[in-house]
Short mmCIF file of C-alpha atoms in Angstrom, two decimals:
data_model
loop_
_atom_site.label_atom_id
_atom_site.label_comp_id
_atom_site.label_asym_id
_atom_site.label_seq_id
_atom_site.Cartn_x
_atom_site.Cartn_y
_atom_site.Cartn_z
CA ILE Q 1 -53.85 72.59 68.72
CA GLU Q 2 -51.91 70.72 65.94
CA SER Q 3 -50.17 68.66 68.62
CA GLY Q 4 -53.53 67.88 70.38
CA HIS Q 5 -53.87 70.59 72.98
CA GLU Q 6 -56.97 72.39 73.57
CA VAL Q 7 -56.65 76.04 73.94
CA SER Q 8 -59.00 78.65 75.37
CA VAL Q 9 -58.88 82.58 75.55
CA ALA Q 10 -60.32 84.38 78.33
CA THR Q 11 -60.24 88.08 78.01
CA MET Q 12 -62.00 91.13 78.70
CA SER Q 13 -63.42 93.27 75.90
CA HIS Q 14 -65.26 96.66 75.65
CA GLU Q 15 -66.70 95.83 72.17
CA LYS Q 16 -70.12 95.35 72.29
CA ASP Q 17 -70.16 93.91 68.77
CA LEU Q 18 -68.21 91.06 69.56
CA PRO Q 19 -69.71 87.86 70.82
CA ASN Q 20 -69.35 86.66 74.30
CA VAL Q 21 -68.42 83.46 73.05
CA GLU Q 22 -66.68 82.48 69.67
CA LYS Q 23 -64.87 79.60 68.12
CA ILE Q 24 -61.83 80.59 66.00
CA ASN Q 25 -59.61 78.12 64.44
CA ASP Q 26 -60.58 75.53 67.08
CA VAL Q 27 -59.80 77.88 69.88
CA ILE Q 28 -62.84 79.04 72.09
CA VAL Q 29 -62.44 82.56 72.95
CA ARG Q 30 -64.57 84.19 75.93
CA ARG Q 31 -65.04 87.72 76.16
CA PHE Q 32 -66.07 89.46 79.70
CA PRO Q 33 -67.45 92.75 79.62
CA ALA Q 34 -65.02 95.20 81.14
CA PHE Q 35 -65.55 98.57 82.86
CA GLY Q 36 -63.33 101.40 84.11
CA PRO Q 37 -60.57 103.49 82.45
CA ARG Q 38 -58.52 101.91 79.54
CA ALA Q 39 -55.49 101.17 81.43
CA TYR Q 40 -57.35 99.70 84.75
CA ARG Q 41 -60.25 97.81 83.27
CA VAL Q 42 -61.96 95.36 85.40
CA PRO Q 43 -63.61 92.13 83.53
CA ILE Q 44 -67.06 91.32 84.97
CA GLY Q 45 -67.65 87.69 85.41
CA LEU Q 46 -64.04 86.53 84.81
CA PHE Q 47 -63.25 85.41 88.21
CA ARG Q 48 -66.37 83.61 88.59
CA TYR Q 49 -65.65 81.90 85.12
CA LEU Q 50 -61.83 81.09 86.44
CA SER Q 51 -63.12 79.75 89.66
CA ARG Q 52 -65.56 77.43 88.18
CA GLU Q 53 -63.22 76.24 85.33
CA ALA Q 54 -59.41 76.44 86.46
CA SER Q 55 -59.40 72.90 87.53
CA ARG Q 56 -60.29 71.55 84.13
CA PHE Q 57 -56.96 73.26 82.73
CA ASP Q 58 -53.55 71.87 83.08
CA VAL Q 59 -52.11 75.74 82.55
CA ILE Q 60 -53.42 79.15 82.78
CA HIS Q 61 -51.12 81.52 81.38
CA ALA Q 62 -51.73 85.32 82.35
CA HIS Q 63 -50.33 88.40 80.92
CA ASN Q 64 -49.51 91.96 82.51
CA TYR Q 65 -48.49 92.78 86.09
CA GLY Q 66 -50.55 95.68 86.45
CA ALA Q 67 -53.67 94.08 85.28
CA ILE Q 68 -56.50 92.88 87.24
CA PRO Q 69 -57.08 89.80 84.95
CA LEU Q 70 -53.60 88.45 86.02
CA LEU Q 71 -54.47 88.63 89.65
CA LEU Q 72 -57.84 87.03 89.14
CA ALA Q 73 -56.08 84.04 87.25
CA VAL Q 74 -53.64 83.61 89.89
CA LEU Q 75 -56.22 83.79 92.78
CA ALA Q 76 -58.28 81.36 90.90
CA GLY Q 77 -55.78 79.02 89.52
CA TRP Q 78 -52.74 79.05 91.93
CA GLN Q 79 -49.90 76.76 91.00
CA ARG Q 80 -51.30 75.86 87.66
CA THR Q 81 -51.07 79.67 86.62
CA VAL Q 82 -47.79 80.85 84.80
CA ILE Q 83 -47.61 84.76 84.60
CA THR Q 84 -45.57 86.57 82.00
CA PRO Q 85 -45.64 89.80 84.05
CA HIS Q 86 -44.25 92.23 81.21
CA TYR Q 87 -42.82 94.03 84.10
CA HIS Q 88 -41.41 97.59 83.98
CA GLY Q 89 -40.42 98.32 87.63
CA HIS Q 90 -42.64 101.61 87.33
CA GLY Q 91 -45.89 102.93 86.01
CA ARG Q 92 -46.25 104.59 82.91
CA SER Q 93 -47.14 107.86 84.75
CA GLN Q 94 -47.24 109.81 87.99
CA VAL Q 95 -50.57 108.53 88.82
CA ALA Q 96 -49.88 105.00 87.90
CA ASP Q 97 -46.57 105.22 90.34
CA LEU Q 98 -49.14 106.27 93.16
CA LEU Q 99 -51.73 103.54 92.18
CA HIS Q 100 -48.77 101.02 92.40
CA LYS Q 101 -48.33 102.01 95.93
CA VAL Q 102 -51.62 100.75 96.85
CA TYR Q 103 -51.90 97.93 94.11
CA ASP Q 104 -48.26 96.25 94.84
CA PRO Q 105 -48.92 95.13 98.40
CA VAL Q 106 -51.85 93.20 97.24
CA ALA Q 107 -50.48 91.87 93.93
CA ILE Q 108 -47.07 90.83 95.15
CA PRO Q 109 -48.20 88.20 97.55
CA VAL Q 110 -50.80 86.79 94.87
CA ILE Q 111 -48.20 86.67 92.32
CA ARG Q 112 -45.64 84.80 94.62
CA ARG Q 113 -48.13 82.10 94.68
CA SER Q 114 -48.48 81.51 90.71
CA GLY Q 115 -46.73 78.22 89.40
CA GLY Q 116 -44.05 80.05 87.69
CA VAL Q 117 -42.90 83.41 86.06
CA ILE Q 118 -41.94 83.82 82.34
CA CYS Q 119 -40.00 86.90 81.45
CA VAL Q 120 -39.14 88.16 78.19
CA SER Q 121 -35.53 89.39 79.18
CA THR Q 122 -32.83 88.73 81.55
CA GLY Q 123 -33.03 92.40 82.48
CA GLU Q 124 -36.90 91.68 83.18
CA ALA Q 125 -36.12 88.73 85.34
CA ASP Q 126 -33.53 90.18 87.34
CA LEU Q 127 -36.24 93.33 87.88
CA VAL Q 128 -38.91 90.84 88.68
CA ALA Q 129 -36.53 88.73 91.24
CA GLN Q 130 -35.36 91.86 92.77
CA ARG Q 131 -38.67 93.83 93.22
CA LEU Q 132 -41.28 91.28 93.30
CA GLY Q 133 -39.23 88.80 95.47
CA ILE Q 134 -39.63 86.26 93.12
CA ALA Q 135 -37.45 83.27 93.46
CA LYS Q 136 -34.89 82.93 90.49
CA ASN Q 137 -35.35 79.29 90.03
CA ASN Q 138 -39.04 80.22 89.51
CA ILE Q 139 -38.28 82.45 86.64
CA VAL Q 140 -37.75 81.14 82.91
CA VAL Q 141 -36.60 83.67 80.38
CA ILE Q 142 -38.22 83.04 76.87
CA PRO Q 143 -37.79 86.07 74.53
CA ASN Q 144 -40.35 87.44 72.55
CA ALA Q 145 -38.09 87.70 69.45
CA ILE Q 146 -38.16 84.69 66.85
CA THR Q 147 -36.18 83.86 63.78
CA LEU Q 148 -38.41 83.82 60.42
CA SER Q 149 -36.92 80.60 59.25
CA GLY Q 150 -39.16 77.74 60.20
CA ALA Q 151 -42.02 80.27 61.57
CA ILE Q 152 -45.34 78.86 60.33
CA GLY Q 153 -45.78 80.65 56.63
CA CYS Q 154 -42.57 82.88 56.94
CA ASP Q 155 -40.41 80.45 54.62
CA GLY Q 156 -38.81 82.68 51.88
CA LEU Q 157 -40.48 85.93 52.91
CA VAL Q 158 -37.35 87.71 53.67
CA ASP Q 159 -34.11 87.72 51.78
CA LYS Q 160 -31.55 85.61 54.13
CA ARG Q 161 -29.09 88.81 54.03
CA GLU Q 162 -31.62 91.42 55.06
CA HIS Q 163 -32.64 92.05 58.81
CA LEU Q 164 -36.07 92.36 59.65
CA ILE Q 165 -37.50 93.78 62.99
CA LEU Q 166 -41.14 94.21 63.84
CA SER Q 167 -42.21 95.87 66.76
CA VAL Q 168 -45.69 95.83 67.72
CA GLY Q 169 -47.10 98.04 70.58
CA ARG Q 170 -48.76 101.12 71.57
CA LEU Q 171 -46.55 104.42 70.84
CA ASP Q 172 -46.37 105.32 74.39
CA ALA Q 173 -43.18 106.63 75.50
CA TYR Q 174 -42.40 104.23 78.21
CA LYS Q 175 -42.64 101.48 75.35
CA ARG Q 176 -39.13 102.74 74.26
CA ILE Q 177 -39.72 102.19 70.68
CA ASP Q 178 -36.75 104.92 70.13
CA ARG Q 179 -34.43 102.59 71.69
CA VAL Q 180 -35.35 99.90 68.83
CA ILE Q 181 -35.02 102.73 66.24
CA ARG Q 182 -31.60 104.06 67.59
CA SER Q 183 -30.41 100.44 67.68
CA LEU Q 184 -30.72 99.79 63.62
CA PRO Q 185 -27.42 101.10 62.59
CA TYR Q 186 -25.57 98.31 64.92
CA LEU Q 187 -27.24 95.04 63.26
CA GLU Q 188 -24.63 92.91 61.97
CA LYS Q 189 -23.79 93.41 58.39
CA GLU Q 190 -23.32 90.09 56.29
#
């Protein structure tokens, strides 16, 4: 926004108290009501909005391979859609693995038509290339981790001799927060 870009967010929501359209710090947030179980919600009206408005945007960035909004974004925006799949190679339960047997044959050809793929690690990039058949030259790795020095509002926040790790996510077993905790003794000591 500070560099002159217009940013819009289209998301699904089950919160009835939130407005459908809201401006937050110069960002227009559009919320679409969603139905279905928590992990498999379908946003009502999102595809119609994206189909009508996709040509207005230079880039559409969609997240989460297993979520319907990512597919809707690619279907509406095709080559202007960049996806970050957060792909694990399997579902988080046996039921999710079974659902992927139906979902994958539909989803994979759709996401192959996206403009590009951002993976958060080389491991994920390899998995996406191998399992989803995405060409490696269409995948860019951009890790989630950042350094605090230079990050907006973070200068002087942490003693430079300390390490600080923040992991944000649901405490579901498949998220493997146990690996983050077990890695702590291996951090470099200065």
